[in-house]
Coordinates of C-alpha atoms in Angstrom, one line a residue:
Chain A
X95 CA 33.0 55.7 105.3
X96 CA 35.3 54.0 103.9
X97 CA 37.3 51.7 106.1
X98 CA 33.6 51.4 108.8
X99 CA 32.1 50.5 105.6
X100 CA 34.0 47.4 105.0
X101 CA 34.3 46.6 109.2
X102 CA 30.9 45.9 109.3
X103 CA 29.9 44.1 106.2
X104 CA 26.6 43.0 107.6
X105 CA 26.1 46.6 108.4
X106 CA 22.5 47.7 106.0
X107 CA 23.3 49.9 102.5
X108 CA 20.6 52.9 104.6
X109 CA 21.1 52.7 107.0
X110 CA 17.5 53.8 109.6
X111 CA 17.0 55.6 112.8
X112 CA 15.6 52.4 113.5
X113 CA 19.2 50.6 113.9
X114 CA 20.4 53.0 116.0
X115 CA 20.1 52.6 119.4
X116 CA 19.6 55.7 121.9
X117 CA 18.5 53.7 124.7
X118 CA 21.1 55.6 127.5
X119 CA 19.4 56.1 130.5
X120 CA 18.7 53.0 131.8
X121 CA 22.3 52.5 131.6
X122 CA 22.3 55.5 133.1
X123 CA 20.5 54.4 135.7
X124 CA 22.4 50.2 135.8
X125 CA 25.5 52.4 136.7
X126 CA 23.7 54.9 139.0
X127 CA 22.4 51.5 141.2
X128 CA 25.7 50.1 141.6
X129 CA 27.8 52.5 142.3
X130 CA 25.6 53.4 144.9
X131 CA 25.7 49.9 146.1
X132 CA 28.0 49.3 149.5
X133 CA 28.9 46.3 150.4
X134 CA 31.0 45.6 153.6
X135 CA 32.2 42.8 151.7
X136 CA 36.0 43.4 150.3
X137 CA 35.8 40.7 147.7
X138 CA 31.9 42.3 146.6
X139 CA 32.2 45.9 146.5
X140 CA 36.4 44.8 144.2
X141 CA 33.8 43.3 142.0
X142 CA 31.4 45.8 142.1
X143 CA 33.8 48.0 141.2
X144 CA 35.2 47.1 138.1
X145 CA 31.4 46.1 136.9
X146 CA 30.7 49.8 137.7
X147 CA 34.0 50.4 135.4
X148 CA 32.7 48.4 132.4
X149 CA 29.5 49.8 132.1
X150 CA 30.7 53.3 132.0
X151 CA 33.4 51.4 129.7
X152 CA 29.5 50.1 127.8
X153 CA 28.3 54.1 128.0
X154 CA 30.6 55.3 126.4
X155 CA 31.6 52.8 123.8
X156 CA 27.4 53.2 123.5
X157 CA 27.7 56.9 122.3
X158 CA 29.9 57.2 120.4
X159 CA 28.6 54.0 118.2
X160 CA 24.8 56.6 118.6
X161 CA 27.4 59.6 117.0
X162 CA 28.7 57.4 113.9
X163 CA 25.9 55.8 113.6
X164 CA 23.7 58.5 113.2
X165 CA 26.3 60.2 110.9
X166 CA 25.4 57.2 108.0
X167 CA 21.7 58.3 108.6
X168 CA 20.4 59.3 105.6
X169 CA 18.9 63.2 104.6
X170 CA 20.1 64.6 107.3
X171 CA 22.5 67.0 106.5
X172 CA 19.7 69.8 106.3
X173 CA 17.1 70.9 109.5
X174 CA 14.4 69.6 108.0
X175 CA 13.3 73.5 106.1
X176 CA 16.3 73.5 104.3
X177 CA 15.5 70.2 103.2
X178 CA 11.7 71.2 102.1
X179 CA 13.6 73.9 100.7
X180 CA 15.0 72.1 98.9
X181 CA 12.8 69.3 97.7
X182 CA 10.8 72.4 96.9
X183 CA 13.7 73.0 95.1
X184 CA 14.1 70.0 92.5
X185 CA 10.6 69.8 91.9
X186 CA 11.1 72.7 90.4
X187 CA 13.5 72.4 88.5
X188 CA 12.1 68.8 86.8
X189 CA 8.5 71.0 86.1
X190 CA 11.1 74.2 84.3
X191 CA 13.5 70.6 82.7
X192 CA 10.4 69.5 81.5
X193 CA 8.8 72.4 80.3
X194 CA 11.8 72.6 77.8
X195 CA 11.8 69.3 76.9
X196 CA 7.9 69.8 76.4
X197 CA 8.3 73.7 74.6
X198 CA 11.5 72.0 72.4
X199 CA 9.5 68.2 71.1
X200 CA 6.2 70.8 69.7
X201 CA 8.6 72.8 68.3
X202 CA 7.7 73.4 65.3
X203 CA 9.9 76.4 62.9
X204 CA 13.6 76.5 63.4
X205 CA 14.9 80.1 63.3
X206 CA 17.5 79.8 60.8
X207 CA 20.0 83.3 60.6
X208 CA 20.6 84.7 57.5
X209 CA 24.9 84.4 56.3
Chain B
X287 CA 20.5 77.6 116.4
X288 CA 17.8 77.2 114.2
X289 CA 19.9 76.9 110.9
X290 CA 21.9 74.0 112.3
X291 CA 21.8 70.8 111.1
X292 CA 19.9 67.9 112.0
X293 CA 22.5 65.7 112.2
X294 CA 24.8 68.5 114.5
X295 CA 21.2 69.1 116.6
X296 CA 21.5 64.9 116.9
X297 CA 25.1 65.0 117.5
X298 CA 24.8 68.0 120.5
X299 CA 22.2 66.2 122.4
X300 CA 24.4 63.5 121.9
X301 CA 26.9 65.5 123.7
X302 CA 24.5 66.3 126.1
X303 CA 23.2 63.5 127.3
X304 CA 27.3 62.0 127.7
X305 CA 27.7 65.7 129.7
X306 CA 25.0 65.6 132.1
X307 CA 25.6 61.4 132.5
X308 CA 29.0 62.8 133.8
X309 CA 28.0 64.6 135.9
X310 CA 25.3 63.2 137.9
X311 CA 27.9 60.3 138.2
X312 CA 31.0 62.3 139.6
X313 CA 27.8 63.6 142.2
X314 CA 27.1 60.1 142.9
X315 CA 30.5 59.5 143.9
X316 CA 32.5 62.2 145.3
X317 CA 31.4 62.9 148.1
X318 CA 29.0 63.6 150.5
X319 CA 30.3 67.5 151.4
X320 CA 30.4 67.8 147.5
X321 CA 27.4 66.7 146.7
X322 CA 25.2 68.9 145.1
X323 CA 21.7 69.6 146.5
X324 CA 18.9 67.3 146.5
X325 CA 17.1 69.6 143.8
X326 CA 19.9 70.4 141.9
X327 CA 20.3 66.9 141.3
X328 CA 16.6 66.6 140.5
X329 CA 17.1 69.6 137.7
X330 CA 20.1 67.8 136.2
X331 CA 17.9 64.5 136.5
X332 CA 15.0 66.3 133.9
X333 CA 17.5 67.9 132.6
X334 CA 18.9 64.3 131.1
X335 CA 15.3 63.0 130.9
X336 CA 14.4 66.4 128.8
X337 CA 17.3 65.3 126.3
X338 CA 16.8 62.6 125.9
X339 CA 13.2 63.4 124.9
X340 CA 14.8 65.2 122.3
X341 CA 16.5 63.3 121.5
X342 CA 14.4 60.8 120.4
X343 CA 11.6 63.9 119.0
X344 CA 14.9 64.6 117.0
X345 CA 15.1 61.1 115.7
X346 CA 11.1 60.9 113.9
X347 CA 12.5 64.1 112.2
X348 CA 14.8 62.2 111.2
X349 CA 13.3 59.3 110.4
X350 CA 10.6 62.1 108.5
X351 CA 13.3 63.9 106.4
X352 CA 14.6 59.7 105.8
X353 CA 11.1 59.4 103.8
X354 CA 11.6 63.2 102.1
X355 CA 15.5 62.0 100.8
X356 CA 14.0 59.3 99.4
X357 CA 10.8 61.4 97.9
X358 CA 14.3 64.2 96.5
X359 CA 15.9 61.1 95.7
X360 CA 13.1 59.6 93.1
X361 CA 13.8 63.8 91.3
X362 CA 16.7 63.6 91.0
X363 CA 16.6 60.8 89.0
X364 CA 13.9 61.8 87.6
X365 CA 15.8 65.4 86.1
X366 CA 18.4 63.3 85.5
X367 CA 16.5 62.0 83.2
X368 CA 15.0 65.0 81.5
X369 CA 18.5 66.2 81.0
X370 CA 19.9 63.3 79.4
X371 CA 16.2 63.4 77.2
X372 CA 17.9 67.6 76.8
X373 CA 21.4 66.7 75.9
X374 CA 19.4 64.1 73.3
X375 CA 17.1 66.7 71.5
X376 CA 20.0 69.2 71.8
X377 CA 22.5 67.2 70.4
X378 CA 19.8 65.7 67.5
X379 CA 18.2 70.0 66.6
X380 CA 22.4 71.0 66.3
X381 CA 22.7 67.9 64.1
X382 CA 19.6 68.8 62.2
X383 CA 20.7 72.6 62.3
X384 CA 24.3 71.3 60.4
X385 CA 21.9 69.3 58.0
X386 CA 19.7 72.2 57.1
X387 CA 22.1 75.0 56.7
X388 CA 24.6 72.6 54.8
X389 CA 21.5 71.8 52.0
X390 CA 20.5 75.8 52.3
X391 CA 24.1 77.0 51.4
X392 CA 23.8 74.2 48.7
X393 CA 20.8 75.5 48.2
X394 CA 21.8 78.7 47.6
X395 CA 23.9 78.5 44.6
X396 CA 21.3 76.4 42.7
X397 CA 19.7 79.7 42.7
X398 CA 22.4 81.9 41.6
X399 CA 22.9 79.1 38.8
X400 CA 19.4 79.6 38.3
X401 CA 19.5 84.0 37.7
X402 CA 22.9 83.5 36.2
X403 CA 20.8 81.2 33.2
X404 CA 17.9 82.8 33.6
X405 CA 20.0 85.9 33.1
X406 CA 22.3 85.0 29.8
X407 CA 18.9 82.6 28.3
X408 CA 20.5 79.6 25.7
X409 CA 17.8 79.1 23.3
X410 CA 17.4 74.4 23.1
X411 CA 17.3 74.4 19.6
X412 CA 21.0 75.9 20.3
X413 CA 22.1 73.2 22.4
X414 CA 20.3 70.5 20.8
X415 CA 22.2 71.5 17.7
X416 CA 25.3 72.4 19.4
X417 CA 25.3 68.8 21.2
X418 CA 24.5 66.8 17.5
X419 CA 27.8 68.8 16.5
X420 CA 29.5 67.4 18.7
X421 CA 28.2 63.6 19.0
X422 CA 27.7 63.5 15.8
X423 CA 31.7 63.8 14.6
X424 CA 32.0 62.1 17.3
X425 CA 33.6 65.2 19.1
X426 CA 34.5 63.0 22.5
X427 CA 35.5 60.4 22.3
X428 CA 36.5 57.9 19.5
X429 CA 34.2 55.5 17.9
X430 CA 33.9 52.0 18.9
X431 CA 34.6 50.9 15.3
X432 CA 38.2 53.0 15.3
X433 CA 40.6 51.5 13.8
X434 CA 44.0 52.7 12.7
X435 CA 43.9 55.0 9.5
X436 CA 40.1 55.6 10.6
X437 CA 40.0 60.2 10.2
X438 CA 36.8 60.6 12.6
X439 CA 39.0 61.5 15.6
X440 CA 37.7 64.0 19.0
X441 CA 37.6 66.8 19.2
X442 CA 39.5 69.7 18.5
X443 CA 41.0 68.5 16.0
X444 CA 43.2 71.1 13.3
X445 CA 41.7 72.5 12.2
X446 CA 39.6 73.1 15.0
X447 CA 42.5 74.5 16.9
X448 CA 43.2 76.1 14.3
X449 CA 39.7 77.9 14.3
X450 CA 40.0 78.4 17.9
X451 CA 41.1 81.8 20.0
X452 CA 44.7 80.0 19.2
X453 CA 45.1 80.2 16.5
X454 CA 43.6 83.0 15.5
X455 CA 45.7 84.9 18.0
X456 CA 49.1 83.2 15.6
X457 CA 47.3 85.9 13.5
X458 CA 48.6 84.1 10.1
X459 CA 47.4 83.2 7.2
X460 CA 45.7 79.5 6.7
X461 CA 46.5 79.1 3.0
X462 CA 47.9 74.7 2.9
X463 CA 44.7 72.9 4.3
X464 CA 42.6 73.8 1.3
X465 CA 38.8 75.1 1.6
X466 CA 40.1 75.7 5.4
X467 CA 38.8 79.5 5.4
X468 CA 35.7 77.9 3.9
X469 CA 34.5 74.8 6.0
X470 CA 32.3 77.2 8.8
X471 CA 30.9 78.2 5.7
X472 CA 30.0 74.7 5.0
X473 CA 26.6 73.1 6.1
X474 CA 27.4 70.2 8.5
X475 CA 28.6 66.3 6.5
X476 CA 30.5 68.2 3.7
X477 CA 33.8 68.6 4.8
X478 CA 35.8 68.2 2.2
X479 CA 39.3 67.4 3.9
X480 CA 38.0 64.5 5.3
X481 CA 36.4 63.6 2.2
X482 CA 39.9 63.4 0.7
X483 CA 40.7 61.6 3.3
X484 CA 37.8 58.9 3.6
X485 CA 40.0 57.9 0.1
X486 CA 41.6 55.3 2.6
X487 CA 40.0 53.0 4.6
X488 CA 40.4 50.6 6.9
X489 CA 38.5 47.7 6.8
X490 CA 38.5 44.7 10.2
X491 CA 40.7 42.6 7.8
X492 CA 43.7 44.5 8.2
X493 CA 44.0 45.2 3.9
X494 CA 43.1 48.8 3.2
X495 CA 41.2 49.8 0.5
X496 CA 40.5 53.0 -1.9
X497 CA 37.8 54.7 -2.8
X498 CA 37.6 55.7 -6.1
X499 CA 34.7 57.0 -7.4
X500 CA 32.9 54.8 -8.9
X501 CA 34.2 52.1 -9.6
X502 CA 33.3 51.3 -4.7
X503 CA 36.8 50.9 -2.7
X504 CA 39.8 49.5 -4.3
X505 CA 41.7 46.8 -1.8
X506 CA 45.1 47.4 -2.0
X507 CA 47.9 44.7 -0.9
X508 CA 49.1 45.3 1.6
X509 CA 50.5 42.7 3.6
X510 CA 53.9 43.3 1.9
X511 CA 54.2 46.1 2.7
X512 CA 52.4 47.4 5.4
X513 CA 56.1 50.1 6.4
X514 CA 53.6 51.9 3.2
X515 CA 50.2 52.1 4.9
X516 CA 51.4 53.2 7.9
X517 CA 53.6 55.4 5.9
X518 CA 50.2 57.2 4.2
X519 CA 48.9 57.6 7.6
X520 CA 52.7 59.0 9.3
X521 CA 52.0 61.3 6.3
X522 CA 49.4 62.5 6.7
X523 CA 50.0 63.6 10.0
X524 CA 52.9 64.7 9.3
X525 CA 51.8 66.8 6.4
X526 CA 50.0 68.6 9.2
X527 CA 51.9 68.7 11.2
X528 CA 54.8 70.2 8.0
X529 CA 51.8 72.6 7.9
X530 CA 51.1 74.0 11.5
X531 CA 55.0 75.0 11.0
X532 CA 54.7 76.3 8.2
X533 CA 51.7 77.9 8.9
X534 CA 53.8 79.6 12.5

């Protein structure tokens, strides 16, 4: 994690969903199109083949990058229900702590243990 | 399946998309006879599009979760702040308890001594009398103007030592000191031993004066006979010490 953050110094400190590039379909479509092309010219064929290989590699890179970026997204370690449950737990905790503080502050008598 | 986290779901969707796209691409470059049927290819493509849609929907959910996460962060900060307050308050309460416990312990001691005093009360008159006796006879320290030869001394004087428990323990007659036996019976101020010693008194000039009844004080020549004057002093202490050795 640290290494990757050092590599991308310009990367935002908190990633959002908008930062994740998941536009795979156009690239896949382009690859299929270039595969389906059947040029008669051999030079053109080898050029297209090289181009297709590049695009496939690009797709792979894009998929890998999307995986990396998704792992950096905040708050998705749990699914929605669990997250909401956690939120509830936190709210409850805060309420209890506030109550405890209130109790402490309004305590007017001390119980002294009998020696 | 329902329990997997959103991040796991997103990753698995991307894996699925990768697999399906690989399948489609392989099918595209496959030989004609190895190719999948058209319907299967359509199904694959539809599946790819469905997975893509699902991925986008899940990303939307992730966006929502990020918003919730922000709220949770705020809550966590607040909880941490409350924790800090609670810890501070607990520390202060502990300190207060300690101070109060000390105060109560001291108060109990005081109450005990009050109870003790109530059990055996001493009349204030007696106290004042005793205090007067101590202070009037320079019992605790010598008077400020004390000089050599001054018979006034802090307690205990030789006489009082004899009167004390130790003196009585020896249980021997206290003969050598005249008037000692009836000393306690005498009114304060009429101390015979002191009055006899008061015959000699040192004046600030350094001269030795002798109180002669009827003639006031007579200055004695001491400058040339200093040793003699000292002898007098030594003798007076000697007499008491010798008498005490006698009594033993």
